[in-house]
mmCIF file of the C-alpha atoms, coordinates in Angstrom:
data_MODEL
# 
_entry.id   MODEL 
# 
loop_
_atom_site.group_PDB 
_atom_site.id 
_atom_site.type_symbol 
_atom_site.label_atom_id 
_atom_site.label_alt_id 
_atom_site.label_comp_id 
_atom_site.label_asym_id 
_atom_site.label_entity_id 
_atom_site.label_seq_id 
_atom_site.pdbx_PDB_ins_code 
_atom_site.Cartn_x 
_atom_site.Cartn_y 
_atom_site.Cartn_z 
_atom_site.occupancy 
_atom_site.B_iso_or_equiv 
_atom_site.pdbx_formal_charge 
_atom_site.auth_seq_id 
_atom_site.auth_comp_id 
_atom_site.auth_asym_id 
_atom_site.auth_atom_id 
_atom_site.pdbx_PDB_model_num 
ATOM 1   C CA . UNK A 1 1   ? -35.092 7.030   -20.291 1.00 0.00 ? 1   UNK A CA 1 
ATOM 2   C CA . UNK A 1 2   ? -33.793 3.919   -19.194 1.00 0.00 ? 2   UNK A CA 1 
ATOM 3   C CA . UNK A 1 3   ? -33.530 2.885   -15.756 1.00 0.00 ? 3   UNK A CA 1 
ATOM 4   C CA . UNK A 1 4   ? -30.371 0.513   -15.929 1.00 0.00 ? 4   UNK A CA 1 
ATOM 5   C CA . UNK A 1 5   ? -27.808 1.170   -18.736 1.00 0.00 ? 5   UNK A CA 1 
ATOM 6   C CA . UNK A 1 6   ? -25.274 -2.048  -19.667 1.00 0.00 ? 6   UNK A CA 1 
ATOM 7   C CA . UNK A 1 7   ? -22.335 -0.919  -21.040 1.00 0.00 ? 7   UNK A CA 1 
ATOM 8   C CA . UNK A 1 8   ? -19.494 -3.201  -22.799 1.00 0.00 ? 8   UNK A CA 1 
ATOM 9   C CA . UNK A 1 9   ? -16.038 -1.643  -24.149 1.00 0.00 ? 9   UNK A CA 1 
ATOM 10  C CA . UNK A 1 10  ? -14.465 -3.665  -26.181 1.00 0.00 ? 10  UNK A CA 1 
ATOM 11  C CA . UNK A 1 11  ? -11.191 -1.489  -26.769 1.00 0.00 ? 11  UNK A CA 1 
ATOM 12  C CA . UNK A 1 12  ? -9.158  -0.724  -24.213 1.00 0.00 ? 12  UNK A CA 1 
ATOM 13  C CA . UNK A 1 13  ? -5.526  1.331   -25.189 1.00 0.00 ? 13  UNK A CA 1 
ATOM 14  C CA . UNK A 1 14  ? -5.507  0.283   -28.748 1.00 0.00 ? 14  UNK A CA 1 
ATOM 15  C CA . UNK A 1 15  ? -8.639  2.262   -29.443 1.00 0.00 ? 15  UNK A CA 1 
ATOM 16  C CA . UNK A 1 16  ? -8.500  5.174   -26.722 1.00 0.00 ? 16  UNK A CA 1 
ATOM 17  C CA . UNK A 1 17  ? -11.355 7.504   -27.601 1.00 0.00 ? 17  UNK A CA 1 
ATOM 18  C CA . UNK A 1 18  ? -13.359 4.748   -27.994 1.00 0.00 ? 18  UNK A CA 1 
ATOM 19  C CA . UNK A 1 19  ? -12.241 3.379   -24.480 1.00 0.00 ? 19  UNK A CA 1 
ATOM 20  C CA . UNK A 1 20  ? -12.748 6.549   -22.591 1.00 0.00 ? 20  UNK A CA 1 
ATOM 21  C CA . UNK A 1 21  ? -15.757 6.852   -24.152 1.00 0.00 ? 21  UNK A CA 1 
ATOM 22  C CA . UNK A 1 22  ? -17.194 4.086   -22.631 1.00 0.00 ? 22  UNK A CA 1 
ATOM 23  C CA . UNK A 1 23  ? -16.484 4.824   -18.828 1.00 0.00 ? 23  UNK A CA 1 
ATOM 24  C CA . UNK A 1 24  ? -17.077 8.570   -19.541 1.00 0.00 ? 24  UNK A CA 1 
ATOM 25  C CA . UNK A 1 25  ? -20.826 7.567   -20.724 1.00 0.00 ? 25  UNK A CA 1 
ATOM 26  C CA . UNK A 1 26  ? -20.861 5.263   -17.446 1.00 0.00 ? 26  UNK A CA 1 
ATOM 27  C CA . UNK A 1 27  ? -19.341 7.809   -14.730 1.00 0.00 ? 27  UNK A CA 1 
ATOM 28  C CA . UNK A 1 28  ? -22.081 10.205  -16.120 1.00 0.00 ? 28  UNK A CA 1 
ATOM 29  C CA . UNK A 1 29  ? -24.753 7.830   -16.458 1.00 0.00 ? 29  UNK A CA 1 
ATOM 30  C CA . UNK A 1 30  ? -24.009 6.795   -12.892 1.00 0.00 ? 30  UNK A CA 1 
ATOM 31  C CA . UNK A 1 31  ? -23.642 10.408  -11.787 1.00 0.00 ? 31  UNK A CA 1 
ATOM 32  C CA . UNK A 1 32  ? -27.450 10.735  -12.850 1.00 0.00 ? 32  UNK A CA 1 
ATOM 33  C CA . UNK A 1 33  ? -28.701 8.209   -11.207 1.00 0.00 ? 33  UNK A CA 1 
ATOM 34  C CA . UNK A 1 34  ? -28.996 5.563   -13.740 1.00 0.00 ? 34  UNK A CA 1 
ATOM 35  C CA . UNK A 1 35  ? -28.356 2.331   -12.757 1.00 0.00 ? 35  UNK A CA 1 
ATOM 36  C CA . UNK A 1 36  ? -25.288 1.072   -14.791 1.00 0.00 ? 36  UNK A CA 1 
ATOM 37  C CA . UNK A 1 37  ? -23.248 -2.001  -15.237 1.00 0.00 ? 37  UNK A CA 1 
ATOM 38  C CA . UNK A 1 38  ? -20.259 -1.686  -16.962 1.00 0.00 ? 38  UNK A CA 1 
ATOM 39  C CA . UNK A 1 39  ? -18.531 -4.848  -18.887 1.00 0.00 ? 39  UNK A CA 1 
ATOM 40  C CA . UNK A 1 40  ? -15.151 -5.248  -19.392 1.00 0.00 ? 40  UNK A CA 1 
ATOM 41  C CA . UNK A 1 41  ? -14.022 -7.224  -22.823 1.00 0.00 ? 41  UNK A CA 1 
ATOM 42  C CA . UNK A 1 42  ? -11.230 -7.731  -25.043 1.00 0.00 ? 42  UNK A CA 1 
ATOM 43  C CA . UNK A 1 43  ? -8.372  -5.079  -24.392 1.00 0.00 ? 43  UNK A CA 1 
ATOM 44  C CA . UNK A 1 44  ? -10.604 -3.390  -21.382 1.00 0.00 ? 44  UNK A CA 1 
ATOM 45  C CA . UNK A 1 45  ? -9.868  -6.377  -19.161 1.00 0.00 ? 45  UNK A CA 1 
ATOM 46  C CA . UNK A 1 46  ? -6.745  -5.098  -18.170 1.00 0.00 ? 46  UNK A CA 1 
ATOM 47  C CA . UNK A 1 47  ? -8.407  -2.018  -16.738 1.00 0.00 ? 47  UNK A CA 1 
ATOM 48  C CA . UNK A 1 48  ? -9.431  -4.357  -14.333 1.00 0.00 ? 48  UNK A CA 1 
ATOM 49  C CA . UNK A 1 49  ? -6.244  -5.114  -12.700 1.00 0.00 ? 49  UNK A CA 1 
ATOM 50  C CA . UNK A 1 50  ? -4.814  -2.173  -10.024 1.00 0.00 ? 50  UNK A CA 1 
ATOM 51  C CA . UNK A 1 51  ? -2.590  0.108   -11.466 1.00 0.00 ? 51  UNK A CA 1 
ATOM 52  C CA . UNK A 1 52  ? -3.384  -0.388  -15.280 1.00 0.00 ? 52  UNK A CA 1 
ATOM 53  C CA . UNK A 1 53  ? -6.219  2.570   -15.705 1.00 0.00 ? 53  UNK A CA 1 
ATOM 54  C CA . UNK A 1 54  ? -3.494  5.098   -14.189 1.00 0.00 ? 54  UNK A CA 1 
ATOM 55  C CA . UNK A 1 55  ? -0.996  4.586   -17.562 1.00 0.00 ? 55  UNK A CA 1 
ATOM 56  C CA . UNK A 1 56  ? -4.016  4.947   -19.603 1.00 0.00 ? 56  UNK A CA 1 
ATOM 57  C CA . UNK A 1 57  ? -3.780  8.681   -21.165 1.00 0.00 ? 57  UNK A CA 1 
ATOM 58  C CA . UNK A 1 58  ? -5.938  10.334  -23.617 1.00 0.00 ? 58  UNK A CA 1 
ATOM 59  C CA . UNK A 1 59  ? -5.457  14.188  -23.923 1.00 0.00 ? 59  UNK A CA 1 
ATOM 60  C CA . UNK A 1 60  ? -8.737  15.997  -22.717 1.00 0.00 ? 60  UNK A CA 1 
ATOM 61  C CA . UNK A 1 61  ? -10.419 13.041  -21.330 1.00 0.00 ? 61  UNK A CA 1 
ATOM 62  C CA . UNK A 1 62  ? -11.245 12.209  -17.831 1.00 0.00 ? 62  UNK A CA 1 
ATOM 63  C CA . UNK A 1 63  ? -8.436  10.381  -16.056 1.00 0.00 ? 63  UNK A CA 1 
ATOM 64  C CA . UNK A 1 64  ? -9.717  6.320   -16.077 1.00 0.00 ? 64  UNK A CA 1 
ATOM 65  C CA . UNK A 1 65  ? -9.072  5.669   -12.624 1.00 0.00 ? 65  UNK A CA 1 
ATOM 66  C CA . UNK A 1 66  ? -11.302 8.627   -11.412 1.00 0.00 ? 66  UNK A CA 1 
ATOM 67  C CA . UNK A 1 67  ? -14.082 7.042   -14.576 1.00 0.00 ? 67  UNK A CA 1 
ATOM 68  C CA . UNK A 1 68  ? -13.653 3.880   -12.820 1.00 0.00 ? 68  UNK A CA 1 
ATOM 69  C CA . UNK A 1 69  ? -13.919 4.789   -9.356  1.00 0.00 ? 69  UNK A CA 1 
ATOM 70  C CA . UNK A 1 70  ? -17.136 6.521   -10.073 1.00 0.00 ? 70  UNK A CA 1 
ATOM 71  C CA . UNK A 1 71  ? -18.721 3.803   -11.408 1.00 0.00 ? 71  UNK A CA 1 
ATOM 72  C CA . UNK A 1 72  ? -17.610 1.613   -8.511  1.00 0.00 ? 72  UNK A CA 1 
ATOM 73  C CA . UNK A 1 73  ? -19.192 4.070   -6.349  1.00 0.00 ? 73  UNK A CA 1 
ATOM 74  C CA . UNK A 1 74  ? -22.801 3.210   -7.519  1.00 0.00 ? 74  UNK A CA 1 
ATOM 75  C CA . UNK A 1 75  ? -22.240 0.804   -10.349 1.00 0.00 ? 75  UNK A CA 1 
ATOM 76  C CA . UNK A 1 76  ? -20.941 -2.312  -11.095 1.00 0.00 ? 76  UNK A CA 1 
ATOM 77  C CA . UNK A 1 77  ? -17.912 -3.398  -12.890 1.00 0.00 ? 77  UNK A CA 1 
ATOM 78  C CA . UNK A 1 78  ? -17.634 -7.202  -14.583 1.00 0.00 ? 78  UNK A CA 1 
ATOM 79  C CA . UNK A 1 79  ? -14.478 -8.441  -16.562 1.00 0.00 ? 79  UNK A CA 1 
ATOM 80  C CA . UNK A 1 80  ? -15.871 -10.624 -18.973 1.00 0.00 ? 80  UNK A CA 1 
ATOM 81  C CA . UNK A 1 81  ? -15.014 -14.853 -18.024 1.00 0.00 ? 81  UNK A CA 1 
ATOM 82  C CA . UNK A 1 82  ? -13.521 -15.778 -21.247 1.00 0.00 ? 82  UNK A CA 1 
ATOM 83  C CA . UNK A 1 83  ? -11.241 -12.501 -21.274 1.00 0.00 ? 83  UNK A CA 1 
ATOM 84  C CA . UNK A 1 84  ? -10.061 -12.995 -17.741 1.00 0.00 ? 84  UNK A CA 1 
ATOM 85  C CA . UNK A 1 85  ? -8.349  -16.356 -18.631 1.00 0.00 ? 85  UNK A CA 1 
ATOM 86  C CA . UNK A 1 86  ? -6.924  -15.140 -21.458 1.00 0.00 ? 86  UNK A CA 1 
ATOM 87  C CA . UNK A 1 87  ? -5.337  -13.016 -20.070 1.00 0.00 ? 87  UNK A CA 1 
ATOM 88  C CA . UNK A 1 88  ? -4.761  -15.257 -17.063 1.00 0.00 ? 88  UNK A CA 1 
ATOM 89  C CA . UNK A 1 89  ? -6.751  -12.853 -14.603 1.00 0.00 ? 89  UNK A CA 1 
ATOM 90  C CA . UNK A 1 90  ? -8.391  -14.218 -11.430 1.00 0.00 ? 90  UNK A CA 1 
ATOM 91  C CA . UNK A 1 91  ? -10.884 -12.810 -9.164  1.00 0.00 ? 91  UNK A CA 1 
ATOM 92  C CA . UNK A 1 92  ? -7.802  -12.589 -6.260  1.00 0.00 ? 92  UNK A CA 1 
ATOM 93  C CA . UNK A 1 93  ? -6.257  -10.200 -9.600  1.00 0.00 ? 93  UNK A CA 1 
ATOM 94  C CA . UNK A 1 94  ? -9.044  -7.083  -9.550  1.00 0.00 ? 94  UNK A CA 1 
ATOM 95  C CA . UNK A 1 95  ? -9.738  -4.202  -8.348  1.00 0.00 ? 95  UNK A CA 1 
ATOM 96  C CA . UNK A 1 96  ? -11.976 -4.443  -5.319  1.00 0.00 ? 96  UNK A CA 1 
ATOM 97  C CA . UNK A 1 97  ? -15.693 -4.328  -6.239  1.00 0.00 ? 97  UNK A CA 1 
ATOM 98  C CA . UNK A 1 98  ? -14.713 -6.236  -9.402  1.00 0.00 ? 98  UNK A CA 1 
ATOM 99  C CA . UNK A 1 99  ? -16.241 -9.586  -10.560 1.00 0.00 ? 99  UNK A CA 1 
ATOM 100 C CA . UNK A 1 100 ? -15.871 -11.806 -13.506 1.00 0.00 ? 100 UNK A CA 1 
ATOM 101 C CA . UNK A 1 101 ? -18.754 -13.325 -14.820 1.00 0.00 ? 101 UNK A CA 1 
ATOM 102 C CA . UNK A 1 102 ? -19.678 -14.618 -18.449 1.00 0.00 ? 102 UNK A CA 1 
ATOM 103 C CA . UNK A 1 103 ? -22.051 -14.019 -21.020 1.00 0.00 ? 103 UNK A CA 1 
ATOM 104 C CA . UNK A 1 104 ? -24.675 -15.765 -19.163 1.00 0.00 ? 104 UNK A CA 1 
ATOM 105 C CA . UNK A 1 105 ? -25.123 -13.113 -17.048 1.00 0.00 ? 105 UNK A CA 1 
ATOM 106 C CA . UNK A 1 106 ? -24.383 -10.008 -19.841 1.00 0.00 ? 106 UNK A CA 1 
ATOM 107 C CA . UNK A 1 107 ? -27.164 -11.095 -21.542 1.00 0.00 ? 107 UNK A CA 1 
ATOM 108 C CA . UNK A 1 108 ? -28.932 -10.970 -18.705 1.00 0.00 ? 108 UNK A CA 1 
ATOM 109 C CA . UNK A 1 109 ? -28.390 -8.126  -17.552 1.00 0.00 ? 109 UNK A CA 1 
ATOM 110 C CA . UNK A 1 110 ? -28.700 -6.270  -21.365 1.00 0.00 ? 110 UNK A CA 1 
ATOM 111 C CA . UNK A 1 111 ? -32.305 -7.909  -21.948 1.00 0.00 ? 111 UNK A CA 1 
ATOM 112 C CA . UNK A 1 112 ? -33.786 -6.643  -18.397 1.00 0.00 ? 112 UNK A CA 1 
ATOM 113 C CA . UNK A 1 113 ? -37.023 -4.696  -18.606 1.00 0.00 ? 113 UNK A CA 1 
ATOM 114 C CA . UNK A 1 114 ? -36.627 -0.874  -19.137 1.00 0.00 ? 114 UNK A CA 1 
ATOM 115 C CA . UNK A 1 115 ? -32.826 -1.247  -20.137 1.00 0.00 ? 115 UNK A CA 1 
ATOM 116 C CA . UNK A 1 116 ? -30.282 0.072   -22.715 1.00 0.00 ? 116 UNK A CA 1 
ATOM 117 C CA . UNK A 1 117 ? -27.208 -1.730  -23.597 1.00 0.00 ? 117 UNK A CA 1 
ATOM 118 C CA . UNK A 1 118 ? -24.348 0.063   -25.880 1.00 0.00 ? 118 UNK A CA 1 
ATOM 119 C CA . UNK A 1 119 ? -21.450 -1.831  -27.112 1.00 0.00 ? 119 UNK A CA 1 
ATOM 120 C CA . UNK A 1 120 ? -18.135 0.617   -27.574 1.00 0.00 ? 120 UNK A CA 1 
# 
């Protein structure tokens, strides 16, 4: 298995079972003990701003803020650079324990030894 799992969601309310799939697979992942970094792109980056996971609903899913605040707890959460200023977000914007950082650093991160990435 792989130590550190890099996960980016793409889709964010206008794709929701992809969405919650995405933070389910890294609340779990972190839950195990896998190290996980979870990227925020496209339509996610607005679960990076307080208040915007709680309006997210999907029937039988996890609720997203819990997801996200379990990741926080022993993960890491990025909002993708490019994403953030289109959508003019700033770091003063996020949650706490948020950062924005480019692709750069997601590539990275994804091309570490003994890691899996997964794009949803």
């Amino acid at each position: 298995m792989a130590k550190k799992l890099v996960i980016k969601v793409t889709a964010g309310a206008d794709a929701p079972e992809r969405c919650s799939q995405a933070f389910t697979v890294a609340a779990v992942a972190v839950a195990s003990g896998v190290e996980v970094s979870l990227w925020l792109t496209g339509e996610s980056s607005w679960f990076a701003l307080p208040g915007r996971a709680a309006e997210f609903e999907l029937p039988h899913a996890a609720p997203l803020p819990d997801l996200i605040e379990s990741v926080l707890t022993a993960g890491r959460i990025t909002l993708c650079t490019q994403c953030a200023a289109r959508r003019e977000i700033t770091e003063k914007d996020v949650l706490e324990g948020v950062r924005i950082a480019g692709a750069q650093v997601f590539v990275q991160e994804a091309l570490g030894d003994e890691t899996q990435a997964l794009v949803y």
